[in-house]
Coordinates of C-alpha atoms in Angstrom, one line a residue:
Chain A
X1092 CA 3.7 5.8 13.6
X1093 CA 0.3 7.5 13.8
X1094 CA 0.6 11.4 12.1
X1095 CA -2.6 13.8 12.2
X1096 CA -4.0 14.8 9.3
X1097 CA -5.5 17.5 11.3
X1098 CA -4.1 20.8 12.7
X1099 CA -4.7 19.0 16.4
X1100 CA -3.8 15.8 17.4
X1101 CA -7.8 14.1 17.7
X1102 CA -8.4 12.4 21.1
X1103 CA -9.0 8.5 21.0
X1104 CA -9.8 8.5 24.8
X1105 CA -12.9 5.9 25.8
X1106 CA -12.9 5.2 21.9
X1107 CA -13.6 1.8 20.4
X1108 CA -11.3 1.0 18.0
X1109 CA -12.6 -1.7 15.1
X1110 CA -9.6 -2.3 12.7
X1111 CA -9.0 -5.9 9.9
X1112 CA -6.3 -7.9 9.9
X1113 CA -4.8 -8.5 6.0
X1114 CA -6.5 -11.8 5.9
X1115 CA -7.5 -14.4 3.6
X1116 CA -10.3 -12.7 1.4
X1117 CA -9.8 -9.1 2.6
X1118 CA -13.0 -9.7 4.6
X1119 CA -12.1 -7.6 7.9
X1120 CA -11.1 -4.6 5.2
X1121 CA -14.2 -4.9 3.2
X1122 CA -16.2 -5.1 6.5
X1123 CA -14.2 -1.9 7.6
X1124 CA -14.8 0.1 4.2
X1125 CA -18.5 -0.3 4.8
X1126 CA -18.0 0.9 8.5
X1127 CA -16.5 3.5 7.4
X1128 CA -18.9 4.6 4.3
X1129 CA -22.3 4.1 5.5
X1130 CA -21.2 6.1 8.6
X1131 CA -19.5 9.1 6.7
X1132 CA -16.7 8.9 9.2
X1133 CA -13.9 11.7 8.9
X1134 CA -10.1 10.7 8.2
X1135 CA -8.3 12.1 11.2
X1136 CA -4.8 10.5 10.7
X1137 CA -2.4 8.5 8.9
X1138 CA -0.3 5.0 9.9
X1139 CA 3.0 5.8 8.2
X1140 CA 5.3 2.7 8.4
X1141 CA 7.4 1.1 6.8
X1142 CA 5.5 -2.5 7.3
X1143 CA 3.5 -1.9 4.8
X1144 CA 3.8 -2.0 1.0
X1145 CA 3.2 1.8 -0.2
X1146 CA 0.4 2.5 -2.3
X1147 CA -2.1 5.5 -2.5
X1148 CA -5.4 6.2 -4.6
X1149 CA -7.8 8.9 -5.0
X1150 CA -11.1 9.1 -2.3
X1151 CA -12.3 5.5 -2.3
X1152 CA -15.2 6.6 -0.1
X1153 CA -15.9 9.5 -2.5
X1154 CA -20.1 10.8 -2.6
X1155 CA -19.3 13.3 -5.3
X1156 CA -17.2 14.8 -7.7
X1157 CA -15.8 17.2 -5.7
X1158 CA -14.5 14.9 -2.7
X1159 CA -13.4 12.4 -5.4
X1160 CA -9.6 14.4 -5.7
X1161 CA -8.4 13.4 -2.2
X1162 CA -5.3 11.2 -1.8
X1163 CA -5.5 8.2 0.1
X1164 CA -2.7 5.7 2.0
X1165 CA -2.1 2.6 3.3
X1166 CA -3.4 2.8 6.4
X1167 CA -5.9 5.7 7.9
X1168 CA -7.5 6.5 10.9
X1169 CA -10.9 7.6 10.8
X1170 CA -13.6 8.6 13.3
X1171 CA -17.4 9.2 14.4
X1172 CA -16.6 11.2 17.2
X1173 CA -20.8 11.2 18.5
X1174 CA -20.4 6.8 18.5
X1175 CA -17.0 7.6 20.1
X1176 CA -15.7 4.9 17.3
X1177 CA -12.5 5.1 15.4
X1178 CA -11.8 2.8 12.9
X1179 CA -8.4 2.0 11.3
X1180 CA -8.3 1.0 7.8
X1181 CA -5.5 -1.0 6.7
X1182 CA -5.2 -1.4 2.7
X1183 CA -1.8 -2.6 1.8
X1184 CA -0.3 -6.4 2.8
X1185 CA 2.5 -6.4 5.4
X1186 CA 6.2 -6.9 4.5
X1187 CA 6.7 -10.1 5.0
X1188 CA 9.9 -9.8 7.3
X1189 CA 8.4 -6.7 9.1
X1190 CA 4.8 -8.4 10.6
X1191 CA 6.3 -8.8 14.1
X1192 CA 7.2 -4.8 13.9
X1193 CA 4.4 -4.2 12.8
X1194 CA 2.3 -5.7 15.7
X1195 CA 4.5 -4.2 18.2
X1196 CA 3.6 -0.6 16.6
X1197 CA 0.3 -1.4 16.7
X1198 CA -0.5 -2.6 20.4
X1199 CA 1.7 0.6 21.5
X1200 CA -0.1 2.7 19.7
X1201 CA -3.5 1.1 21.0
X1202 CA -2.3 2.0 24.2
X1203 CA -0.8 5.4 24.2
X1204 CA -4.2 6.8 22.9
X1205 CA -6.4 5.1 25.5
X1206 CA -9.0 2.8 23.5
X1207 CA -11.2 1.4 25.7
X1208 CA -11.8 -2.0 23.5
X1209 CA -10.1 -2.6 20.1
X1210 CA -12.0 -5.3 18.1
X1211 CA -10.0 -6.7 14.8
X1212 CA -12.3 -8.1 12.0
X1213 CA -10.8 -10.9 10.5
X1214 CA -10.6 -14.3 9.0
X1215 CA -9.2 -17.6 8.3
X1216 CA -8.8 -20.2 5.7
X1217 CA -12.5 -22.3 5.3
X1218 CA -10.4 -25.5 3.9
X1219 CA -8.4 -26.0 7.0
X1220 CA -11.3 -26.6 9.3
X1221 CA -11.7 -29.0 11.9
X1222 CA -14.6 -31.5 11.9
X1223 CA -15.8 -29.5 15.6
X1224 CA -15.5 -26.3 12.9
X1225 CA -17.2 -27.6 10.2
X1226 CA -20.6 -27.6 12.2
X1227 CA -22.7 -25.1 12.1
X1228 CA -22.2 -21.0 12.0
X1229 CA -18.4 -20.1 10.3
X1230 CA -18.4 -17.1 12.8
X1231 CA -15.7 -16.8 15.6
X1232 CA -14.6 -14.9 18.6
X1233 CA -11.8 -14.1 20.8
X1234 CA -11.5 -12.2 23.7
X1235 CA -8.6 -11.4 25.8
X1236 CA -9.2 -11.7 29.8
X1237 CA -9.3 -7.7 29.9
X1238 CA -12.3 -7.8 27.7
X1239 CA -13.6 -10.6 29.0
X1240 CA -13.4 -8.8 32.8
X1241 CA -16.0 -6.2 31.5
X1242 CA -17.7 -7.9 28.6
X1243 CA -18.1 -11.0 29.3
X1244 CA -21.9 -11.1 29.7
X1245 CA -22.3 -9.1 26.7
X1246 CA -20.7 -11.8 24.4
X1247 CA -22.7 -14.8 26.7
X1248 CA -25.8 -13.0 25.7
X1249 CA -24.7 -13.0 22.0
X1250 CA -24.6 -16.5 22.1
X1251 CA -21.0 -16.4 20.0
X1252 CA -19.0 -19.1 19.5
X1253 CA -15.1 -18.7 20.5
X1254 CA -12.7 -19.9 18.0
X1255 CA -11.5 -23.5 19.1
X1256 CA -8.2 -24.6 19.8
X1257 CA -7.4 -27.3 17.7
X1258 CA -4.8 -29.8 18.4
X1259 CA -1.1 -29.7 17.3
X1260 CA -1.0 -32.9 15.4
X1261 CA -4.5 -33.9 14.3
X1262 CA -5.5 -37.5 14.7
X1263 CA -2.8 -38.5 17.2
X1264 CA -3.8 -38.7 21.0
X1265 CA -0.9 -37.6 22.7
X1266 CA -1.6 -36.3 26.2
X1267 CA 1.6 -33.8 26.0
X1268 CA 0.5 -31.7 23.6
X1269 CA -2.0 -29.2 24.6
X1270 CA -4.6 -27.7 21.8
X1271 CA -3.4 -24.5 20.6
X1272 CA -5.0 -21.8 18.7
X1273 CA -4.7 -22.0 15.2
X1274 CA -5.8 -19.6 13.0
X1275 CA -4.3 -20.4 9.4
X1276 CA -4.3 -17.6 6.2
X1277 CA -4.8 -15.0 9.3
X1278 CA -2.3 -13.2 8.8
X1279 CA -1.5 -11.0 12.1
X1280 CA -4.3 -12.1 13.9
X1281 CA -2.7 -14.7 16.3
X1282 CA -0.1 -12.9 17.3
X1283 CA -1.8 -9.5 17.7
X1284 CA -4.3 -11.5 19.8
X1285 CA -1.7 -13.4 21.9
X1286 CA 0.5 -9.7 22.2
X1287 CA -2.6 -7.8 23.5
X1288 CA -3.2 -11.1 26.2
X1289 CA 0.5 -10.6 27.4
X1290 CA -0.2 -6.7 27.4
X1291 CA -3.3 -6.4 29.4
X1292 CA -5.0 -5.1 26.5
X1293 CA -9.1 -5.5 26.1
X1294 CA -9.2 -6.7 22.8
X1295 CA -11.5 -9.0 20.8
X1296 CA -10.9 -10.8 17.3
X1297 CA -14.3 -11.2 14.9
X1298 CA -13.5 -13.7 12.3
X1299 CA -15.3 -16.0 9.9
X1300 CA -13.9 -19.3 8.1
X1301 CA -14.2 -18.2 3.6
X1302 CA -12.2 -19.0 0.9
X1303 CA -10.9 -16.7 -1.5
X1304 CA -13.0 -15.2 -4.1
X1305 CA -16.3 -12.9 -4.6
X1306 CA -16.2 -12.4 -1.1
X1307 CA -18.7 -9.7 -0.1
X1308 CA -21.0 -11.5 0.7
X1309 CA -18.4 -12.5 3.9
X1310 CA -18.2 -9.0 4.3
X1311 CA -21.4 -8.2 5.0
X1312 CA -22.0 -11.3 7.5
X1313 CA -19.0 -10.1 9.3
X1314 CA -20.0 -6.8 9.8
X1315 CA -23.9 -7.5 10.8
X1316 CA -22.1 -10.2 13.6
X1317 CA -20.1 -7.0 14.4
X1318 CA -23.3 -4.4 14.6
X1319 CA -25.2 -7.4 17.1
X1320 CA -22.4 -6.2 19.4
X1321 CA -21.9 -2.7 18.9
X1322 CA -25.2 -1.4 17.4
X1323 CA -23.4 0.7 14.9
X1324 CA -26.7 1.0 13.3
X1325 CA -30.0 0.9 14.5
X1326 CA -31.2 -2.7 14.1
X1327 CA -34.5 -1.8 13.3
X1328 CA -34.6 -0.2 10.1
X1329 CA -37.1 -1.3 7.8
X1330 CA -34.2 -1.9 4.7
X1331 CA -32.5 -5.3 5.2
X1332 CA -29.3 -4.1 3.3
X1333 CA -28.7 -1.2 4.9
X1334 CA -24.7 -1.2 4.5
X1335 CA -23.7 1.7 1.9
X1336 CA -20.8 0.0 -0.9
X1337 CA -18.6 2.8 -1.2
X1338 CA -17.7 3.2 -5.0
X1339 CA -13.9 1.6 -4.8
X1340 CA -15.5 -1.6 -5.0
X1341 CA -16.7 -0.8 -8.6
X1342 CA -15.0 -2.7 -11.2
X1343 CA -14.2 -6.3 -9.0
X1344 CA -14.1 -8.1 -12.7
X1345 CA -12.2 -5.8 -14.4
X1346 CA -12.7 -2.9 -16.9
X1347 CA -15.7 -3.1 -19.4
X1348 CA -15.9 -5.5 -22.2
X1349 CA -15.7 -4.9 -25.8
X1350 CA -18.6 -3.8 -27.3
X1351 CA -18.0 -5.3 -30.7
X1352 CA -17.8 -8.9 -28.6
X1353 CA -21.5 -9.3 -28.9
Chain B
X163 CA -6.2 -27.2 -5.4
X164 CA -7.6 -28.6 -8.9
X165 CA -9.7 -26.2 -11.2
X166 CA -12.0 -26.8 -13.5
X167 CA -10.1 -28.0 -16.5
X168 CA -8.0 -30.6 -14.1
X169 CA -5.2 -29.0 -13.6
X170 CA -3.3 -28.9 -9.8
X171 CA -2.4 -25.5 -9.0
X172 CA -0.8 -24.7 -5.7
X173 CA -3.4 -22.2 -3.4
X174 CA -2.0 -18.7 -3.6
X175 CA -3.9 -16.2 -0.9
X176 CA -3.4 -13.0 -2.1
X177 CA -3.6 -11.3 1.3
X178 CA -1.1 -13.5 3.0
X179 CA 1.6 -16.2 3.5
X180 CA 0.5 -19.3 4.6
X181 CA 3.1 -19.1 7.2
X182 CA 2.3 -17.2 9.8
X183 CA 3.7 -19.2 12.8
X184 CA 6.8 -16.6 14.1
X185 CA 10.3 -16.8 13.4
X186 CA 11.0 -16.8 16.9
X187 CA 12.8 -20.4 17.3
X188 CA 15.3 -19.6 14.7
X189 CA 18.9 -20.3 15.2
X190 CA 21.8 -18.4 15.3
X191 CA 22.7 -18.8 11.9
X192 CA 19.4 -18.4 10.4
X193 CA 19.2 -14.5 12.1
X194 CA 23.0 -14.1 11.1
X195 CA 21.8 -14.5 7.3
X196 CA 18.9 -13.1 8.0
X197 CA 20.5 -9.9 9.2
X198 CA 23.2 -9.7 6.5
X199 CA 20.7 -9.8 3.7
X200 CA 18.4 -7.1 5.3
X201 CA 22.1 -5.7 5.4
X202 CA 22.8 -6.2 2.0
X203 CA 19.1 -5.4 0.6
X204 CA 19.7 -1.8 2.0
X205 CA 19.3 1.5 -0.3
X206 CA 22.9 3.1 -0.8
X207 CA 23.0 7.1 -1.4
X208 CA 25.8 8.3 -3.1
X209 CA 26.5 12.1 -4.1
X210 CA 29.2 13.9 -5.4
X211 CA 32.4 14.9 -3.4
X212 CA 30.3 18.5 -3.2
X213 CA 27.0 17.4 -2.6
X214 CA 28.1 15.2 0.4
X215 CA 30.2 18.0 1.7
X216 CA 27.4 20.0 1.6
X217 CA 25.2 17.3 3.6
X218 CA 28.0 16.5 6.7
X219 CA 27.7 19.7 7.7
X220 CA 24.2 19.4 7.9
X221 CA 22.6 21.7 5.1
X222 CA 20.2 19.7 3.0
X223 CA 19.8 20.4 -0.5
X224 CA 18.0 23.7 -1.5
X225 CA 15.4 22.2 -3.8
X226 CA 12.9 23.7 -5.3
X227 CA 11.5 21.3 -8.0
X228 CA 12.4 17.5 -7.8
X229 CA 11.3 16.1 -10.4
X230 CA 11.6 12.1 -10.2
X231 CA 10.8 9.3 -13.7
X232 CA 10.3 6.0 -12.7
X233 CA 10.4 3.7 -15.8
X234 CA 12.1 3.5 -19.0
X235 CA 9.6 5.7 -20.7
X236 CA 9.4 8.2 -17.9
X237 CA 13.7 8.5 -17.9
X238 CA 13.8 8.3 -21.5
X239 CA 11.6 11.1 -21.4
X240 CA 13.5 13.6 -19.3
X241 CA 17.1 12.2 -20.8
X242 CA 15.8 13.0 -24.4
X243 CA 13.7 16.9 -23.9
X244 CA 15.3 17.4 -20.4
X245 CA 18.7 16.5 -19.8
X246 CA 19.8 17.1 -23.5
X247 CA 18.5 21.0 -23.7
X248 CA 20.4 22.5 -20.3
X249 CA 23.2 22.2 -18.5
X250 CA 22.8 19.5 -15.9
X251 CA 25.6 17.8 -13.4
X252 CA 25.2 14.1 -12.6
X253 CA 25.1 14.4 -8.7
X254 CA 24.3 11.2 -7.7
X255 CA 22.9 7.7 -7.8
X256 CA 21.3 5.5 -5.7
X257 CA 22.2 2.1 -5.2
X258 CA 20.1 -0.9 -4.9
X259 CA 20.7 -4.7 -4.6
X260 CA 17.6 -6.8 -4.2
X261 CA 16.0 -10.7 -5.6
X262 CA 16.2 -9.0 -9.5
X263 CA 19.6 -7.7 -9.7
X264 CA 21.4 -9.5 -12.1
X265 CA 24.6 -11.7 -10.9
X266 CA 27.1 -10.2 -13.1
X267 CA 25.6 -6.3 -13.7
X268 CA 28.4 -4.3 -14.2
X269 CA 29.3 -1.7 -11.9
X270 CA 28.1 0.9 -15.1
X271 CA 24.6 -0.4 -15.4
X272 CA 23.8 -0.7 -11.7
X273 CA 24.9 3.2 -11.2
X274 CA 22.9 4.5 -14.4
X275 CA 19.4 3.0 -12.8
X276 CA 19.0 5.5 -10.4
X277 CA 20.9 9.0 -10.8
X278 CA 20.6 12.3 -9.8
X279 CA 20.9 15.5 -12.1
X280 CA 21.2 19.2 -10.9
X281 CA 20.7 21.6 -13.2
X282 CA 24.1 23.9 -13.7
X283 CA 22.8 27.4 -13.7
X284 CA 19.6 26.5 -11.4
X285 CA 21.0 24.4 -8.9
X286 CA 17.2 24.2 -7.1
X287 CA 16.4 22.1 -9.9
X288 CA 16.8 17.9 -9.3
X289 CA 15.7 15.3 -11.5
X290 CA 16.2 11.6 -10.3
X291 CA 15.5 8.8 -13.3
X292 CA 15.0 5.6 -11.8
X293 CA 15.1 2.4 -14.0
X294 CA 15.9 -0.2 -11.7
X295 CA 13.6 -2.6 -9.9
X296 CA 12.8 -1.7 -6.2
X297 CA 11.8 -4.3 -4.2
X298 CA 8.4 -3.7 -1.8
X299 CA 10.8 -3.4 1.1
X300 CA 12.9 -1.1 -0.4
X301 CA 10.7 1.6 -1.8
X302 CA 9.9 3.7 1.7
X303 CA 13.4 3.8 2.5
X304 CA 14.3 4.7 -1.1
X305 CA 12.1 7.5 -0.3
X306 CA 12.8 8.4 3.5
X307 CA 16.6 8.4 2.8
X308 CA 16.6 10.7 -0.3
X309 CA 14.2 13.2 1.0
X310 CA 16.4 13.4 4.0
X311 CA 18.5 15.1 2.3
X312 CA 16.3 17.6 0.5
X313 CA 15.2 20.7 2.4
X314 CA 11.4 20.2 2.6
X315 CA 10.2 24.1 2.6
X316 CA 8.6 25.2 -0.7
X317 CA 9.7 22.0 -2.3
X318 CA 7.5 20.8 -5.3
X319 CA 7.3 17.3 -6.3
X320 CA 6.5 15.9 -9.9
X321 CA 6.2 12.0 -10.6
X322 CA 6.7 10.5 -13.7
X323 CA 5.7 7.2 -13.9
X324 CA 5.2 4.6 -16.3
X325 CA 1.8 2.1 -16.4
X326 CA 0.1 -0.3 -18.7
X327 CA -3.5 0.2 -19.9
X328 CA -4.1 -3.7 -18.8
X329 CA -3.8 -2.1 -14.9
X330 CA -6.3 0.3 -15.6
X331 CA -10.0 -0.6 -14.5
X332 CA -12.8 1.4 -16.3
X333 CA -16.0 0.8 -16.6
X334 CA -16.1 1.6 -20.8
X335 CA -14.4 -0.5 -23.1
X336 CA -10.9 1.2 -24.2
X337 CA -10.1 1.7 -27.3
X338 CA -6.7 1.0 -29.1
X339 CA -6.4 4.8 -29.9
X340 CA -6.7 6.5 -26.6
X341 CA -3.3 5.1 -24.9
X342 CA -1.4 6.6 -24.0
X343 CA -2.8 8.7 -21.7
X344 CA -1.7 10.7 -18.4
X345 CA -3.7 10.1 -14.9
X346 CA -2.7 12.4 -11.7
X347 CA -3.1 11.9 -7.9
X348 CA -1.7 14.5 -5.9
X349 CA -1.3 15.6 -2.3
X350 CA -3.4 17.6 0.2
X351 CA -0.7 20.2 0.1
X352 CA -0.2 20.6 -3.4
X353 CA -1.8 23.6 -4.8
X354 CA -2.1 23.9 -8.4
X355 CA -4.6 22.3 -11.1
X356 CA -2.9 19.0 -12.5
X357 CA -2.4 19.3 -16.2
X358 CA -5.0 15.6 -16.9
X359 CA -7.5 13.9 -15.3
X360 CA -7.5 12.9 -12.1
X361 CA -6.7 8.9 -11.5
X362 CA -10.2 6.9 -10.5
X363 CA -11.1 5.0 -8.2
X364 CA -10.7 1.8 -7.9
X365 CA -7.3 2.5 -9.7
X366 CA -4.4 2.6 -7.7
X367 CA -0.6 3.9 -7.9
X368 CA 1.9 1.6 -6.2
X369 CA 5.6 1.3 -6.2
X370 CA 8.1 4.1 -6.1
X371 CA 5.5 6.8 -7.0
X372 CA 3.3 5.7 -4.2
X373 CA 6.1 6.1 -1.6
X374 CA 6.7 8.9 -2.6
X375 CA 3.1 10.3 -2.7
X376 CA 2.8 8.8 0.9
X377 CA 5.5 10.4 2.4
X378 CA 4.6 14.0 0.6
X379 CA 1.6 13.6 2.4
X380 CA 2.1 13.1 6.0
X381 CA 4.8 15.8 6.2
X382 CA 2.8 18.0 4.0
X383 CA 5.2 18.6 1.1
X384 CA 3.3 19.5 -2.4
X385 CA 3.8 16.5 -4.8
X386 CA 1.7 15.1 -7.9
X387 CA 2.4 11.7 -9.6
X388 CA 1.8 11.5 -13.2
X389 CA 0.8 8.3 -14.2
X390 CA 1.4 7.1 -18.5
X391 CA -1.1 4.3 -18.9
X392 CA 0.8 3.4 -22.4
X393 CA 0.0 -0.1 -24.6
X394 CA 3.2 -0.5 -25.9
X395 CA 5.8 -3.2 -23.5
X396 CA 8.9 -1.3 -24.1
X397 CA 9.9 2.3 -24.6
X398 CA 8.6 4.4 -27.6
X399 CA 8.4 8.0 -28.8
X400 CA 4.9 8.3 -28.8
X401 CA 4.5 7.6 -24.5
X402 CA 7.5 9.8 -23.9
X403 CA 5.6 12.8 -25.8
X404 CA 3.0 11.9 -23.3
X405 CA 4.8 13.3 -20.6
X406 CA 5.4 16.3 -22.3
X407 CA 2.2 18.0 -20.8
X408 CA 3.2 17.2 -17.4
X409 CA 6.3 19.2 -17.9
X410 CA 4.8 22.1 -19.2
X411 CA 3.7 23.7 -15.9
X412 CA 7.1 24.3 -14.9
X413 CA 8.5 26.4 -17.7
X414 CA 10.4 28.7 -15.8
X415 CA 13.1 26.3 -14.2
X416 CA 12.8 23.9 -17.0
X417 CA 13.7 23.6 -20.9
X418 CA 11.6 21.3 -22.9
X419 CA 13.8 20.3 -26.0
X420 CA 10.5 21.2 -28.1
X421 CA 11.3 18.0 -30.8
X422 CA 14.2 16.4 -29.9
X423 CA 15.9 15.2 -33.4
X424 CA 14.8 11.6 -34.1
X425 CA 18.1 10.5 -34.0
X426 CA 17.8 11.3 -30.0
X427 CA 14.5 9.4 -29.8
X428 CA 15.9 6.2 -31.7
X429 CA 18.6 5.6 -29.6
X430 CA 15.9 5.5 -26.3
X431 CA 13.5 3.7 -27.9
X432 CA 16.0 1.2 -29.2
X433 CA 16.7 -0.9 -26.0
X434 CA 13.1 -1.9 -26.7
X435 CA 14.4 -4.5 -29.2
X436 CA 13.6 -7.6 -27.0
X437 CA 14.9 -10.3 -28.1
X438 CA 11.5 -11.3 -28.9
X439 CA 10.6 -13.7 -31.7
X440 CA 6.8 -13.5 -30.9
X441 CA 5.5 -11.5 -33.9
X442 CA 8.0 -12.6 -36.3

């Protein structure tokens, strides 16, 4: 369930939520920590649930020493009230039995606080492409009809691909089975995406095809695909990299290395 | 997948499990199984004929300190300067089935993994060791069922908890002599300076501490976790003096056993004879 953090409950009303789904390289999360650094947006609330695995940290967005001493959970809520964005950050893996729960919470809480779109970064498994996948750009989209009913053109203009339904049993031509969407190391993502269609909810899943490793990199393409869309920031500025890397990703390889090694 | 060297290993995501499809078109026996093993995997309070009295007719515990060890060191620590120098009452235990508990644990062993103590003449004072592995699934109601019972106004919460030095990321090279050593993270409520260094990013606390950190938080209750980064796999002397400094804050509603006799610290640190032939 969502719980303040401030004194007020905040208002989400004509917000855009962006949140990841727990997926196969952490790519939607990365995307969402830079989201959430480079634009200095303010925690407003916790997730407190018992789908996720517990786990807490000190400021991983800290800019100095003094913020540094803040304690950090699972899941937060943050906003940039001026973009009317929130953004939910989701750093813990789901129980495994407790996923369905989980989506459930979710989609009702989407919809008691009035988001006007919710877009989940996310991604899927590089290995199990199709041959139709293997072409060309590994970016993806979804959108369910509610979205579609006011964005449609938006994404046409894009030029996005939509993620392709694959067929059930690959190779064999049987007439019966209709392709089906498919979206393997995804965690959530499918049935958060097929909920939110049942639920009239405007909703749109961003995902790109990786494997797992140094994946940054992913990050980054993920969440320029995402700023074509929103213009989260201005498109125009003269640095190419203009992403901030807020300081938890310090350290990917581990602690420092011997000295007396060399 | 095959690495480098030619070995097949099986593809492990560390985000999720490959399957994702739903449960949905399970049968009826599957869910019944299902359900009595979520059944049997749930957290078991029980307190003394007094305490759970005291808790039917609906008054929760009138805490003031709760002062909760996870990990052999951490227990070991409060059972040897703690629990030796007052007068405490066992009160309670917690009990907890899950994938490690042994087959054949004895009903002694299972109840000494997780027990309460309430001091005699200070009743506002709880301490909870917990040596037992929690399961992921287990540690938020772990935490949601025993602070149900504790009364949350001016309620202060200490965390012991036990770590290893290979979890700790940090950008200079450790040495051998500066484990152990204590970290803190603490909660938005909690007023008072921390007695070490706060824990850095990108370190992290999980397990029971974490839950407990969590829950502190959203409901606003004061509560610090102490974490022993220690290089040494089973419990010894030298990471239970560790904790020592986190203990000192509270003087007034707590004894430290200044040296317990060596005799006291032996028989803690002696369940760390693994049978082990490793470095023999």
């Amino acid at each position: 369930m969502f719980i303040s953090s401030l004194n007020s409950s905040p208002c989400f009303k004509g917000f855009t939520l962006v949140m990841p789904a727990v997926a196969v390289g952490n790519v939607g999360q990365l995307a969402v920590d830079l989201i959430v650094s480079t634009l200095n947006m303010s925690r407003v609330g916790h997730i407190h649930t018992d789908c996720l695995i517990p786990m807490a940290g000190n400021n991983p967005y800290a800019t100095c020493k003094e913020d540094a001493e803040e304690l950090h959970t699972p899941a937060e809520v943050y906003t940039a009230a001026e973009l009317k964005l929130a953004v939910l950050q989701i750093r813990a893996p789901i129980v495994q039995t407790k996923s369905k729960k989980f989506r459930q919470l979710l989609v009702s809480w989407i919809k008691a606080s009035g988001f006007s779109r919710t877009v989940v970064l996310s991604s899927s498994h590089a290995y199990q492409r199709d041959d139709q996948q293997l072409q060309g750009t590994p970016l993806r989209y979804l959108a369910t009809p509610s979205l579609l009913k006011v964005s449609a053109d938006a994404l046409k203009e894009l030029g996005w691909r939509e993620m392709e339904r694959v067929s059930a049993f690959p190779g064999l031509t049987d007439a019966n089975t209709e392709p089906r969407l498919h979206i393997p190391g995804g965690g959530i993502t499918k049935g958060l995406y097929t909920d939110s269609c049942t639920e009239d909810l405007s909703l749109a899943v961003l995902l790109l095809f990786c494997s797992e490793g140094d994946n940054i990199p992913d990050a980054f393409t993920l969440v320029n695909h995402l700023n074509d869309w929103l213009h989260l920031l201005d498109n125009h500025s003269p640095e190419p990299n203009k992403w901030k890397i807020p300081p938890s990703w310090n350290l990917l390889f581990g602690s420092g290395i011997p000295p007396a090694l060399f | 997948m095959a690495t480098f060297f030619g070995e097949v290993l099986s593809v492990y995501s560390r985000a999720v499990e490959e399957e994702e499809e739903d449960v949905e078109e399970e049968n009826e026996e599957d869910e019944e199984i299902r359900r009595e093993l979520e059944q049997k995997r749930e957290v078991g309070l029980h307190w003394s004929p007094e305490v759970s009295e005291a808790l039917r007719s609906g008054n929760k515990l009138q805490c003031s300190d709760f002062i909760l060890a996870v990990g052999h060191n951490a227990a070991s620590f409060l059972s040897a300067y703690v629990l030796s120098s007052a007068n405490w009452d066992a009160v309670g235990h917690a009990s907890v089935w899950n994938e490690r508990s042994r087959a054949v644990t004895g009903q002694n062993s299972e109840e000494s993994a997780c027990v309460f103590h309430r001091r005699k003449d200070n009743p506002s004072v709880l301490i909870c060791q917990v040596t037992c592995y929690l399961a992921e699934d287990q540690l938020f109601q772990w935490t949601e069922k025993v602070f149900e019972c504790l009364q949350h106004r001016e309620l202060n919460v200490i965390v012991l908890s036990d770590g290893s030095v290979a979890d700790y990321k940090t950008a200079d090279y450790l040495c051998s002599s500066s484990a152990p050593f204590l970290r803190s993270l603490h909660t938005d409520a909690f007023r008072d300076r921390p007695v070490c260094q706060p824990l850095e990013q990108p370190n992290i606390v999980t397990g029971l501490p974490s839950a407990v950190l969590n829950h502190c938080q959203v409901h606003r209750v004061a509560a610090v976790v102490y974490q022993c980064y220690s290089d040494v796999i089973g419990p010894d002397s030298v990471t239970m003096e560790t904790y020592k400094l986190a203990l000192t804050r509270l003087g007034r509603s707590i004894q430290l056993d200044p040296s317990p006799s060596t005799d006291v610290l032996r028989k803690f640190a002696r369940t760390a004879d693994i049978q082990s032939n490793l470095y023999i």
